[in-house]
XYZ file of N, CA and C in Angstrom:
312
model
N -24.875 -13.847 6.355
C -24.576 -12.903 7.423
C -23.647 -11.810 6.912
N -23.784 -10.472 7.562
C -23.008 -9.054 6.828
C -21.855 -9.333 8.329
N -20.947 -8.873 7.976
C -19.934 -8.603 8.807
C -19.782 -6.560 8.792
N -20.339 -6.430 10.194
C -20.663 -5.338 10.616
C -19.523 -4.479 10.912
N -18.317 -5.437 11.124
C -16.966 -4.279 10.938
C -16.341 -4.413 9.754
N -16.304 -3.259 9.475
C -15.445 -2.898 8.216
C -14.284 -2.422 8.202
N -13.171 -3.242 7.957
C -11.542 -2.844 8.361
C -11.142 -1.693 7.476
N -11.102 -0.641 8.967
C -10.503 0.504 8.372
C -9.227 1.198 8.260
N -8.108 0.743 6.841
C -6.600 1.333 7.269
C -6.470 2.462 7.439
N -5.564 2.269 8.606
C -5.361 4.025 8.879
C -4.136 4.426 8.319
N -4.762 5.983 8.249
C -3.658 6.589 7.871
C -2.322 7.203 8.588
N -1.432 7.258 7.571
C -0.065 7.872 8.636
C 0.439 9.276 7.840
N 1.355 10.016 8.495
C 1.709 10.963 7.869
C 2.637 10.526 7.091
N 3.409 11.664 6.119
C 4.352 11.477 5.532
C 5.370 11.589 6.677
N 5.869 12.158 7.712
C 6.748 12.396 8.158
C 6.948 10.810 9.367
N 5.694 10.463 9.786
C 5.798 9.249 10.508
C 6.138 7.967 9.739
N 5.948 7.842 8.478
C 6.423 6.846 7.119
C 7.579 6.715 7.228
N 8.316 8.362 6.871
C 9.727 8.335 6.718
C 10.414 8.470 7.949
N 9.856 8.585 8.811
C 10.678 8.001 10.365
C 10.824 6.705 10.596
N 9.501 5.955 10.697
C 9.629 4.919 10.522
C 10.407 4.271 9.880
N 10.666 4.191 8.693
C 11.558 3.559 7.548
C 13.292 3.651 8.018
N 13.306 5.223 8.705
C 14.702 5.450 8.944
C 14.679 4.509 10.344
N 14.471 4.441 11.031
C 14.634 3.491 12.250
C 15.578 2.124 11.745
N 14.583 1.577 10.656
C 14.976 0.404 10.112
C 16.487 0.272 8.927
N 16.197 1.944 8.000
C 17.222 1.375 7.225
C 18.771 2.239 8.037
N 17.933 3.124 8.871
C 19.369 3.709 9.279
C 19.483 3.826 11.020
N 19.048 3.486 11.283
C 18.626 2.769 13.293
C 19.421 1.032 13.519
N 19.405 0.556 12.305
C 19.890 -0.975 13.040
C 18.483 -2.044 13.249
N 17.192 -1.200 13.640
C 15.959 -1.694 13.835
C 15.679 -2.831 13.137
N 15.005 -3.990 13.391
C 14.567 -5.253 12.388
C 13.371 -5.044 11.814
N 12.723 -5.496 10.994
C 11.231 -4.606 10.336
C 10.233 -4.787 11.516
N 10.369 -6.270 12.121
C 9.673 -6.347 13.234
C 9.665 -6.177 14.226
N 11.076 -5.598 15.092
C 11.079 -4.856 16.161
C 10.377 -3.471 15.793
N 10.901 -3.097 14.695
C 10.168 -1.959 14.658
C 8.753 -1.718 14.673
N 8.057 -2.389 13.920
C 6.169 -2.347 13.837
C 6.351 -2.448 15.056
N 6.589 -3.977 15.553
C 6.377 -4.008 17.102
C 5.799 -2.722 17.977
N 7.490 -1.923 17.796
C 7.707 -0.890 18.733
C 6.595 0.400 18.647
N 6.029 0.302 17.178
C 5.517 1.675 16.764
C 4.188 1.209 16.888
N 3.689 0.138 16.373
C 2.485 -0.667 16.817
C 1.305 -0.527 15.685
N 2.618 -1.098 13.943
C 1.645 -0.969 13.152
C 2.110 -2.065 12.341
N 1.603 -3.246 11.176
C 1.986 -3.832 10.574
C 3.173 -3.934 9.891
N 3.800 -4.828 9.757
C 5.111 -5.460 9.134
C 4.809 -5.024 7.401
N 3.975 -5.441 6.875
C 3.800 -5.531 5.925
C 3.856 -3.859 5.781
N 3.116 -2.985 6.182
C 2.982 -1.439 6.188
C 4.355 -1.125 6.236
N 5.547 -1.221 6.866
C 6.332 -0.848 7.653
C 7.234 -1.104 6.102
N 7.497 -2.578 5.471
C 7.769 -3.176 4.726
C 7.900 -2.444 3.242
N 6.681 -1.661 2.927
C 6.269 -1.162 1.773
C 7.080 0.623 1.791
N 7.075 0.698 2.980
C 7.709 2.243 3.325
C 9.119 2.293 3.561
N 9.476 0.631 3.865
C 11.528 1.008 3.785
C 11.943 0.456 2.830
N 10.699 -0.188 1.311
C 11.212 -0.281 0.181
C 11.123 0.747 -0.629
N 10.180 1.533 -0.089
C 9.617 3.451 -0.604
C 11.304 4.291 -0.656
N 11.604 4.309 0.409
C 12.628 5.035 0.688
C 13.978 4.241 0.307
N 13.795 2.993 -0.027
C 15.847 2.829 -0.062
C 16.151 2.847 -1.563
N 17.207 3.384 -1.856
C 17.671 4.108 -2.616
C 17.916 2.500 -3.562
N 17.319 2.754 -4.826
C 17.203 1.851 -5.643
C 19.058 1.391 -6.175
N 19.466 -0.202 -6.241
C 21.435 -0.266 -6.946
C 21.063 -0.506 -8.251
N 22.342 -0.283 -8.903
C 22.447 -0.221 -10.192
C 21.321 -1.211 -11.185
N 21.458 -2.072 -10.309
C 21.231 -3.627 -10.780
C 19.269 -3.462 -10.854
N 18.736 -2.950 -9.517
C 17.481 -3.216 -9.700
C 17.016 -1.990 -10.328
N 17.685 -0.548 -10.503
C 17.517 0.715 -11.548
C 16.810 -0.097 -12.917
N 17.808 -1.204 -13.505
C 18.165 -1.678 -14.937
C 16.567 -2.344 -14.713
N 16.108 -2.809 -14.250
C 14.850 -3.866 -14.054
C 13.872 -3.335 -13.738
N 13.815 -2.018 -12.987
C 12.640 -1.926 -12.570
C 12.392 -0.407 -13.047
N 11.397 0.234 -13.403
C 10.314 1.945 -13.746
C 11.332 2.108 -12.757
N 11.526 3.697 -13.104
C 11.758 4.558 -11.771
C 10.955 4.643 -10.561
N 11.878 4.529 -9.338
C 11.240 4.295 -8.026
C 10.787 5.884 -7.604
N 9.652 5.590 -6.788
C 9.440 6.971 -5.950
C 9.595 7.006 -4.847
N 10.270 7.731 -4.034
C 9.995 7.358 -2.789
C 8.701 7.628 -1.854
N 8.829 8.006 -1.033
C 7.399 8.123 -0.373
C 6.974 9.476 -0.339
N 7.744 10.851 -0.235
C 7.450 11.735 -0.856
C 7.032 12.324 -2.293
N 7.671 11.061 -3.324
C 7.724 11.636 -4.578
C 5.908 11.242 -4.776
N 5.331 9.641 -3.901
C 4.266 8.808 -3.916
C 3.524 10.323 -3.430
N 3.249 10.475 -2.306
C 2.423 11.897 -1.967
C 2.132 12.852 -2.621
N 3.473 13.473 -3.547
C 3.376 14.274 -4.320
C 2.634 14.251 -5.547
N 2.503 12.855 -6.004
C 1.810 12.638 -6.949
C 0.496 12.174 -6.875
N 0.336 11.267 -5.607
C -1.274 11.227 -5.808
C -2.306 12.454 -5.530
N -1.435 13.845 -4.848
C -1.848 14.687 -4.584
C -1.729 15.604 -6.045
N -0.898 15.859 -6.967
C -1.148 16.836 -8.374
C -2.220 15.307 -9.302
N -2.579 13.757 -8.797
C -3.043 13.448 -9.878
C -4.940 13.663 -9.603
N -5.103 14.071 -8.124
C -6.483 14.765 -7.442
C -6.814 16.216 -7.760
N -5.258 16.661 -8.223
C -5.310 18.429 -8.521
C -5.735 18.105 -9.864
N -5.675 17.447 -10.663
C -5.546 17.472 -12.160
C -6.987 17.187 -12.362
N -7.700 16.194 -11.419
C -9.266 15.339 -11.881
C -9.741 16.521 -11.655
N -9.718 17.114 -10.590
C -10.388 18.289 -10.084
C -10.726 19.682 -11.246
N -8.824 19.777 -11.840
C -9.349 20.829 -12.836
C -9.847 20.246 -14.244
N -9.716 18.973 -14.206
C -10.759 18.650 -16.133
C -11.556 18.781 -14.848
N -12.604 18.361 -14.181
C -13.904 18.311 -13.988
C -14.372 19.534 -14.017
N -13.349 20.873 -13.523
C -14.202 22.350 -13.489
C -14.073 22.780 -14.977
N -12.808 22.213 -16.075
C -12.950 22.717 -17.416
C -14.189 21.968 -17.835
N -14.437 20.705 -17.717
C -15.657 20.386 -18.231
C -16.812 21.469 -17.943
N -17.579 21.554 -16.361
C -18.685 22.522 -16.123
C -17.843 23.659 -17.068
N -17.309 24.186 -17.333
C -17.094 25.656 -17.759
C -17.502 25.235 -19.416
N -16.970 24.457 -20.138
C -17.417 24.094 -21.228
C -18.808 23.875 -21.323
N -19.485 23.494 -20.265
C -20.914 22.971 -20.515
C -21.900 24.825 -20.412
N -20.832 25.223 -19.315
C -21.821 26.989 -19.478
C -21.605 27.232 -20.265
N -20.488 27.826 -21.459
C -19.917 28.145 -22.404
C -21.192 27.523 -23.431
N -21.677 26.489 -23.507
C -22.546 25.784 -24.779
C -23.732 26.534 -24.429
N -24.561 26.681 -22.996
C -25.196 27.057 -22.014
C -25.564 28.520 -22.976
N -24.564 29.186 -22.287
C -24.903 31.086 -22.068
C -24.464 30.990 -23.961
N -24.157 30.263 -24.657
C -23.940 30.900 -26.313
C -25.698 30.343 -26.789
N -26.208 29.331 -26.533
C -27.218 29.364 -27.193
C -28.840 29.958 -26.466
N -28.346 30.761 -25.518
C -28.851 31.843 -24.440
C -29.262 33.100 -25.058
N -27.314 33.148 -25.513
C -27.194 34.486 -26.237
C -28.298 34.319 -27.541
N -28.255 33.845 -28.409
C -29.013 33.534 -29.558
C -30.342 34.172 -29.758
């Protein structure tokens, strides 16, 4: 048997992420009053007020540099800008081979 629904996560903004998150790390909020209140997973909620809190000395030493949830946006958005331009340098390389043995 196919299972005819297909769970679809939704998306949030950047600005509803980092609201969210502030509720919790700077509201007093519990992770789960908060989803509760906003009416989206713990676990979601979870991943976005570890996005944003400011990494201590201790877990700096242990862990890659953190991003927060803007720095996360920013980058999956220049690493879509980047596929985008090799894929148009590629076509331009392929006319370039194209229009020289054209010229000929």
């Amino acid at each position: 048997m196919t299972n005819d629904k297909t769970h679809k996560r939704p998306k949030y903004s950047q600005e509803f992420k980092q609201g969210a998150s502030k509720l919790v790390l700077e509201k007093g909020y519990s992770q789960q009053q908060a989803a509760d209140h906003l009416g989206i997973s713990q676990s979601a909620l979870g991943r976005w007020v570890r996005a944003e809190r400011k990494p201590s000395g201790k877990e700096s030493a242990t862990k890659k540099s953190c991003l927060n949830l803007a720095d996360q946006d920013e980058l999956i958005r220049l690493r879509k800008e980047n596929e985008q331009l090799r894929m148009e340098r590629e076509i331009l390389k392929k006319a370039a081979v194209f229009f020289a043995k054209e010229a000929e």
